[in-house]
CSV table of C-alpha atoms in Angstrom, one decimal:
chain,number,residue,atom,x,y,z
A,1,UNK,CA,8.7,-110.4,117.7
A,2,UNK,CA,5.8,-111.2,115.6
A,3,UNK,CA,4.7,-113.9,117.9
A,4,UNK,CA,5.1,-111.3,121.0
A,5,UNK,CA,2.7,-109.4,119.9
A,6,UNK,CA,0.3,-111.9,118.7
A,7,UNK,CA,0.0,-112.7,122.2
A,8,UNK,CA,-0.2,-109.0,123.6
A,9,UNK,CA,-2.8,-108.3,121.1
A,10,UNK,CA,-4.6,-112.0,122.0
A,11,UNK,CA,-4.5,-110.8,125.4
A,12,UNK,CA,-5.3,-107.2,125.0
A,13,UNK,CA,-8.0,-108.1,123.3
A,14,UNK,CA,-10.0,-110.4,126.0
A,15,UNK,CA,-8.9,-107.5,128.9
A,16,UNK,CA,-11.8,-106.1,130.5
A,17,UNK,CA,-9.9,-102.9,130.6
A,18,UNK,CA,-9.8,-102.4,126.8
A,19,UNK,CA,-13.6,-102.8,126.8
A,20,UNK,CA,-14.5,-100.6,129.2
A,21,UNK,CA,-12.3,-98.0,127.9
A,22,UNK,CA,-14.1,-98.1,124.3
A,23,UNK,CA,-17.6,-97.6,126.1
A,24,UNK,CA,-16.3,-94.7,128.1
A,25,UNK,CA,-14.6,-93.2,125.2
A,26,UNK,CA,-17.5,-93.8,122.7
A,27,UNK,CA,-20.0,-92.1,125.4
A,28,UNK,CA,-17.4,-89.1,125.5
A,29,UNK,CA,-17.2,-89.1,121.9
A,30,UNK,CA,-21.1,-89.0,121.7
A,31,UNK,CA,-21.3,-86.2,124.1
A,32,UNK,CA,-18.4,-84.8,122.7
A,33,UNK,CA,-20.3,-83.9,119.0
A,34,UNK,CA,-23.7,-83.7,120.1
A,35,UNK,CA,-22.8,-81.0,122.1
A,36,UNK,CA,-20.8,-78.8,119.8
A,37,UNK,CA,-23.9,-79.7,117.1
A,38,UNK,CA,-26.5,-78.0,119.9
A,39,UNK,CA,-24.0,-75.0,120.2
A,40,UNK,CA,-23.6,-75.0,116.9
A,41,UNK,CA,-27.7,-74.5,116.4
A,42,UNK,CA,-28.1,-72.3,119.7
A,43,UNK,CA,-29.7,-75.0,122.2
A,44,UNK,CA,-26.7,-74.7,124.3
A,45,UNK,CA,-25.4,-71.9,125.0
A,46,UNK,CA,-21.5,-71.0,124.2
A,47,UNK,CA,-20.7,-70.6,128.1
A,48,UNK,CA,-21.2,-74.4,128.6
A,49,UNK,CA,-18.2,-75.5,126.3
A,50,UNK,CA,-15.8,-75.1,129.3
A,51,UNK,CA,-17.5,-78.1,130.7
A,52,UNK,CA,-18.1,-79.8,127.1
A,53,UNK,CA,-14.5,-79.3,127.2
A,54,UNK,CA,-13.6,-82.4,129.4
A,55,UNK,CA,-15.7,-84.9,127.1
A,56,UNK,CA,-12.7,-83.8,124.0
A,57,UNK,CA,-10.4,-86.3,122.9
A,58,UNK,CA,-7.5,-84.7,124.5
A,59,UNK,CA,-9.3,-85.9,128.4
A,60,UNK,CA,-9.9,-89.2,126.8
A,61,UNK,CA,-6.2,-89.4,125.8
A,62,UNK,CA,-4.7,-88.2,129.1
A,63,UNK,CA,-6.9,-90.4,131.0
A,64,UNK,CA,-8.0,-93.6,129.4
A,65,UNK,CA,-4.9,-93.6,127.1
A,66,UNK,CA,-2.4,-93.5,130.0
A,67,UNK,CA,-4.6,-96.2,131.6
A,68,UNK,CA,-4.1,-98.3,129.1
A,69,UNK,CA,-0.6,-98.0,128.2
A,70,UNK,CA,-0.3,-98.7,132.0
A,71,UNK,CA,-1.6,-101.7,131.2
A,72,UNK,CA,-0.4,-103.3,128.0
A,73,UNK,CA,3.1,-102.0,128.9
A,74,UNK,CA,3.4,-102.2,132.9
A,75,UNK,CA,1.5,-105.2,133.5
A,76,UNK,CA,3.6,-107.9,132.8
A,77,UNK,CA,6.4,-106.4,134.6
A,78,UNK,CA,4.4,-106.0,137.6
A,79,UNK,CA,3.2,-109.3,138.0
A,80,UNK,CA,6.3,-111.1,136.7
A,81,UNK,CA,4.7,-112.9,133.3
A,82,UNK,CA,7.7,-110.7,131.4
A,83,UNK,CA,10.3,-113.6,132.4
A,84,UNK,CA,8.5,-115.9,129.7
A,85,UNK,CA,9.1,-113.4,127.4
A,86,UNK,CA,12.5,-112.4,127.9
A,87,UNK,CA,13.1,-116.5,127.6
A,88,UNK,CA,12.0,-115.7,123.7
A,89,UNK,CA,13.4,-112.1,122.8
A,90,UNK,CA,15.5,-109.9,123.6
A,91,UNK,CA,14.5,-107.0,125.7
A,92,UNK,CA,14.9,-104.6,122.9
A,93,UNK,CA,12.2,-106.1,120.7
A,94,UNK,CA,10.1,-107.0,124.1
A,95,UNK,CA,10.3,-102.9,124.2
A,96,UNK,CA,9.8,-102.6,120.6
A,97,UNK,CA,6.4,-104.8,120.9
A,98,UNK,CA,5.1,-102.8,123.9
A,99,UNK,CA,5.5,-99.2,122.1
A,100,UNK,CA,3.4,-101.0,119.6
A,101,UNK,CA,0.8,-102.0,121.8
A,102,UNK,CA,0.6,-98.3,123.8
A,103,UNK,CA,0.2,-97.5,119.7
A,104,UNK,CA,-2.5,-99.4,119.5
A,105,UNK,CA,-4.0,-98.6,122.9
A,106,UNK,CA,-4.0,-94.7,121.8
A,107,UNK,CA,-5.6,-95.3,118.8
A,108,UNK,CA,-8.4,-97.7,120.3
A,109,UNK,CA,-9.1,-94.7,122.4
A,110,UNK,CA,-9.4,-92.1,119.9
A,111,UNK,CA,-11.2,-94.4,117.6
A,112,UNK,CA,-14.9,-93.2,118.8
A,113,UNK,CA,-13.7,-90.0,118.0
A,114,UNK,CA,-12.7,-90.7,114.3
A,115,UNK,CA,-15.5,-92.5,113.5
A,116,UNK,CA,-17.8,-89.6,114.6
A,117,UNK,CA,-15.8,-86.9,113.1
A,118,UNK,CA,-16.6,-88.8,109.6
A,119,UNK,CA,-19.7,-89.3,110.6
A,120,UNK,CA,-20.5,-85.8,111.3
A,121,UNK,CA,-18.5,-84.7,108.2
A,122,UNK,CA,-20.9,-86.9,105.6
A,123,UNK,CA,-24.1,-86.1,107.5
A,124,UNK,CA,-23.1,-82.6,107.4
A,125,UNK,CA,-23.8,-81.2,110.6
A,126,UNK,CA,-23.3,-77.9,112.0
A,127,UNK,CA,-20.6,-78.1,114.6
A,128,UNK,CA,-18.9,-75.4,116.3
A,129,UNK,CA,-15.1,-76.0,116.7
A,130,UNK,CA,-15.4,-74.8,120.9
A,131,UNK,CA,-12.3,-76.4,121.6
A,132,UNK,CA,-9.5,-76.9,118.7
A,133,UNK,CA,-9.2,-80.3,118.2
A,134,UNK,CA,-8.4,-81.9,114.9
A,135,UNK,CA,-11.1,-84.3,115.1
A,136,UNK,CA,-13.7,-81.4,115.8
A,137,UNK,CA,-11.8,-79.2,112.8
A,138,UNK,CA,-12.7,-82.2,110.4
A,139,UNK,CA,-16.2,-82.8,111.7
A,140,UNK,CA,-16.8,-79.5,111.3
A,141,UNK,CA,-15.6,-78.8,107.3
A,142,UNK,CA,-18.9,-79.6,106.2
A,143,UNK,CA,-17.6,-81.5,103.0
A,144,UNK,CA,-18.8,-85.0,101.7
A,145,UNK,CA,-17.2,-85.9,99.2
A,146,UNK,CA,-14.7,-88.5,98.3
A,147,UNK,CA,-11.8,-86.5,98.3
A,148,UNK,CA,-13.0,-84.3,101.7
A,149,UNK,CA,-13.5,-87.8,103.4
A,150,UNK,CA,-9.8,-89.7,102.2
A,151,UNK,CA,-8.2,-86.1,103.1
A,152,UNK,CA,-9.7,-86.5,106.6
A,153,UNK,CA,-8.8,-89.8,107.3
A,154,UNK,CA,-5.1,-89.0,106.2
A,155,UNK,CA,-5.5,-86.1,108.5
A,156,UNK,CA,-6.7,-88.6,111.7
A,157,UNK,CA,-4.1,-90.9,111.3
A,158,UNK,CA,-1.5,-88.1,111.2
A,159,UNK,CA,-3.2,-86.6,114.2
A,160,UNK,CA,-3.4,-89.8,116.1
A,161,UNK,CA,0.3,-90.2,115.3
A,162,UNK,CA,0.8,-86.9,117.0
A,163,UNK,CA,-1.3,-87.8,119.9
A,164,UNK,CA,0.6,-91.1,120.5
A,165,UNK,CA,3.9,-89.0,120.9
A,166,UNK,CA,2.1,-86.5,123.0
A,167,UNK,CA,1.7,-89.1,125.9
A,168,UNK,CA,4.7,-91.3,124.5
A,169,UNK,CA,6.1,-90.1,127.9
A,170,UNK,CA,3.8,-93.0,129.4
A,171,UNK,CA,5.9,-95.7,127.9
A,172,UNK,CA,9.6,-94.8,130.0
A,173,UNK,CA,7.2,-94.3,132.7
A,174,UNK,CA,5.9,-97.6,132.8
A,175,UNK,CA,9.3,-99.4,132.4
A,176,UNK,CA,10.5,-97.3,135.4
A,177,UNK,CA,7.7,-98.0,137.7
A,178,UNK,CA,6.4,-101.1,136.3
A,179,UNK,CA,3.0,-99.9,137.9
A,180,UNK,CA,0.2,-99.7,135.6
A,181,UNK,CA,-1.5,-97.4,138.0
A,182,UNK,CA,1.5,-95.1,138.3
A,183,UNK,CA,1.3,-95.2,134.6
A,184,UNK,CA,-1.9,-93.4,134.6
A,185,UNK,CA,-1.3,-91.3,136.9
A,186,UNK,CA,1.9,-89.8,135.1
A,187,UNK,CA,0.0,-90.0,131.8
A,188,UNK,CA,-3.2,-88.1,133.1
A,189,UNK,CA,-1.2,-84.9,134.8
A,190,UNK,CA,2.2,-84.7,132.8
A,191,UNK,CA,-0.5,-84.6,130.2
A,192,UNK,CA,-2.0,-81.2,131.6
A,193,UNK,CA,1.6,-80.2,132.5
A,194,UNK,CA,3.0,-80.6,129.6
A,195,UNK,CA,0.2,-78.6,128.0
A,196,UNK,CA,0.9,-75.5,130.8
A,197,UNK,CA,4.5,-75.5,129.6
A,198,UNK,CA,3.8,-75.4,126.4
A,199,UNK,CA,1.4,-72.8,127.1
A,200,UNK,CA,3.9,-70.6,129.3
A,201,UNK,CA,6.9,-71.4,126.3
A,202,UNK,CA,4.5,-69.7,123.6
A,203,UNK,CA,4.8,-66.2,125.6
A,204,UNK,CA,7.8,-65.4,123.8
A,205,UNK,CA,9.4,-66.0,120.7
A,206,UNK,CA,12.3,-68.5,122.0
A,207,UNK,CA,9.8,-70.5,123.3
A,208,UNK,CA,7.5,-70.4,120.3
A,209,UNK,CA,10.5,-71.5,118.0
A,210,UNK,CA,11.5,-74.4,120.1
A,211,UNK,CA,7.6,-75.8,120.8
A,212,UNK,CA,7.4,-75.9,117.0
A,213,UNK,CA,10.0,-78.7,116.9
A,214,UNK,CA,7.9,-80.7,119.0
A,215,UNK,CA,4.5,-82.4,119.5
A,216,UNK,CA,3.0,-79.3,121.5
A,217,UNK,CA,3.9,-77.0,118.4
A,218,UNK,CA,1.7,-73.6,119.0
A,219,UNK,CA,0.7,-74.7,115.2
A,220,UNK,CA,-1.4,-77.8,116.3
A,221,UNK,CA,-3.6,-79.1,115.9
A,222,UNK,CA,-4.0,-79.3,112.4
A,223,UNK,CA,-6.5,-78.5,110.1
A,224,UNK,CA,-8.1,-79.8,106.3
A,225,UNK,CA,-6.5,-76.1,105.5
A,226,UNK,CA,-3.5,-77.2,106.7
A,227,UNK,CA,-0.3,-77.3,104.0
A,228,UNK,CA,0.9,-81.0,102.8
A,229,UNK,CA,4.3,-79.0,104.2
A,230,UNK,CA,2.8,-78.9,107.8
A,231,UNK,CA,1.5,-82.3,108.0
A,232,UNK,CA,4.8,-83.8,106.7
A,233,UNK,CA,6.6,-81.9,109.2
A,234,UNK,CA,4.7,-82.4,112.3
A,235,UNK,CA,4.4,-86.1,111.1
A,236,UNK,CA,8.0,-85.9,111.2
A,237,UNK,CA,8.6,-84.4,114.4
A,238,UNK,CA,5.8,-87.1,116.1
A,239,UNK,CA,8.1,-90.4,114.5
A,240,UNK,CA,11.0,-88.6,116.0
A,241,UNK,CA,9.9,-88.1,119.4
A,242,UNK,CA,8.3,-91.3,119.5
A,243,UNK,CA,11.4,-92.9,118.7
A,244,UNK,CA,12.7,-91.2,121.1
A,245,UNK,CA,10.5,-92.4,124.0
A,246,UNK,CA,11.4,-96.0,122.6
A,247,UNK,CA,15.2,-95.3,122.8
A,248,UNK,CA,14.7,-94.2,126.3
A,249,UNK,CA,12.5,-97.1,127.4
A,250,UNK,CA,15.3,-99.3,126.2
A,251,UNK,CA,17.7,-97.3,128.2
A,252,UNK,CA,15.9,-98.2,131.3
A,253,UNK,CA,15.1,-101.6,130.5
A,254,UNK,CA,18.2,-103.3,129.0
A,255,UNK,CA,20.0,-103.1,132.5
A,256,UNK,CA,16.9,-103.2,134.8
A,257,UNK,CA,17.2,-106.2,137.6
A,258,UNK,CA,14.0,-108.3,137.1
A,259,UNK,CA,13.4,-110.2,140.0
């Protein structure tokens, strides 16, 4: 397995793709907090987070994160490379090494945003929280301390976890199609589907109970104020589901006819 993903990450690491991705998500991110500092201080006006909106690390993960899970998971299958893998694992642990490179993918893309939450955080700017993102929460709390800055980056990680099961859909996807661009396509609007169902569920209480077992819980995203209880259990429910989306990958894969 180990040397599996030595390779992916090898090859990963010299794509094109994951490049261009970090430079689009790094000018989102940059647009992103910039933005919400100039509402913040009144140089934009309130009416222009709507379109702010689309530079948040939600877009970034629908769009660029699907598109690169297409491509560290659905690649190989689509151009045949996976039969020199197969030849040295089994298909569960070649599944096992893709769900940790869409892992990886995910958090490349919401790395821009991590890095300028903290930075915002330290430098201490005003930031209005337009949209409620965890990374915007944290960038927003205004604390530089020690403790406010290793509370936050517990609180990323846990978030990015989160995010990862969000569009964890992305991986079954890919095995079934074994198109990268399908991939993103599924990723970017089952993303904004998803988040309309959730929506929809929350109007009453039946809904509301059964979203809060899952990564669209109504009490998302979270917060510095957030309890340790909160974060354990929607750390928790992410492992689950993601586990989840690996068992059914598996399902697809193990009897798949690779030609």
């Amino acid at each position: 397995m180990s040397n599996l993903l030595r390779a992916d990450i090898y090859v990963l690491l010299r794509s094109r793709v994951l490049w261009i991705c970090l430079a689009v998500s790094a000018a989102m991110a940059a647009g992103f907090y910039l933005s919400a500092h100039l509402i913040a201080n009144g140089t934009y006006d309130t009416s222009v987070s709507g379109s702010v909106s689309g530079f948040a690390d939600p877009m970034a993960l629908s769009l660029l994160g699907s598109l690169l899970v297409g491509v560290v998971v659905a690649s190989d299958l689509e151009n045949r490379t996976v039969h020199d893998r197969l030849l040295a694992a089994s298909r569960s642990v070649l599944v096992s090494v893709k769900a940790v490179m869409a892992l990886i993918a995910v958090c490349a893309v919401l790395l821009p945003y991590v890095v300028g939450s903290l930075m915002c955080l330290v430098a201490g700017w005003d930031v209005s929280v337009f949209i409620a993102t965890t990374p915007l929460e944290v960038a927003a709390s205004n604390g530089g301390s020690v403790g406010d800055v290793t509370s936050s980056i517990s609180l990323l990680v846990v978030s990015t976890v989160v995010s990862f099961a969000r569009l964890g859909f992305c991986l079954p996807v890919a095995f079934a199609t074994r198109r990268p661009l399908v991939t993103t396509a599924a990723g970017f609007v089952g993303g904004f589907l998803m988040d309309s169902l959730a929506r929809l569920a929350t109007q009453n209480d039946f809904g509301t109970s059964v979203l809060k077992a899952t990564p669209w819980s109504p009490d998302l995203p979270l917060t510095l104020d957030s309890s340790s209880g909160e974060i354990m259990a929607a750390t928790g429910i992410a492992l689950a589901f993601i586990a989840l989306w690996v068992v059914v990958s598996w399902l697809i894969f193990r009897k798949a006819d690779i030609n």
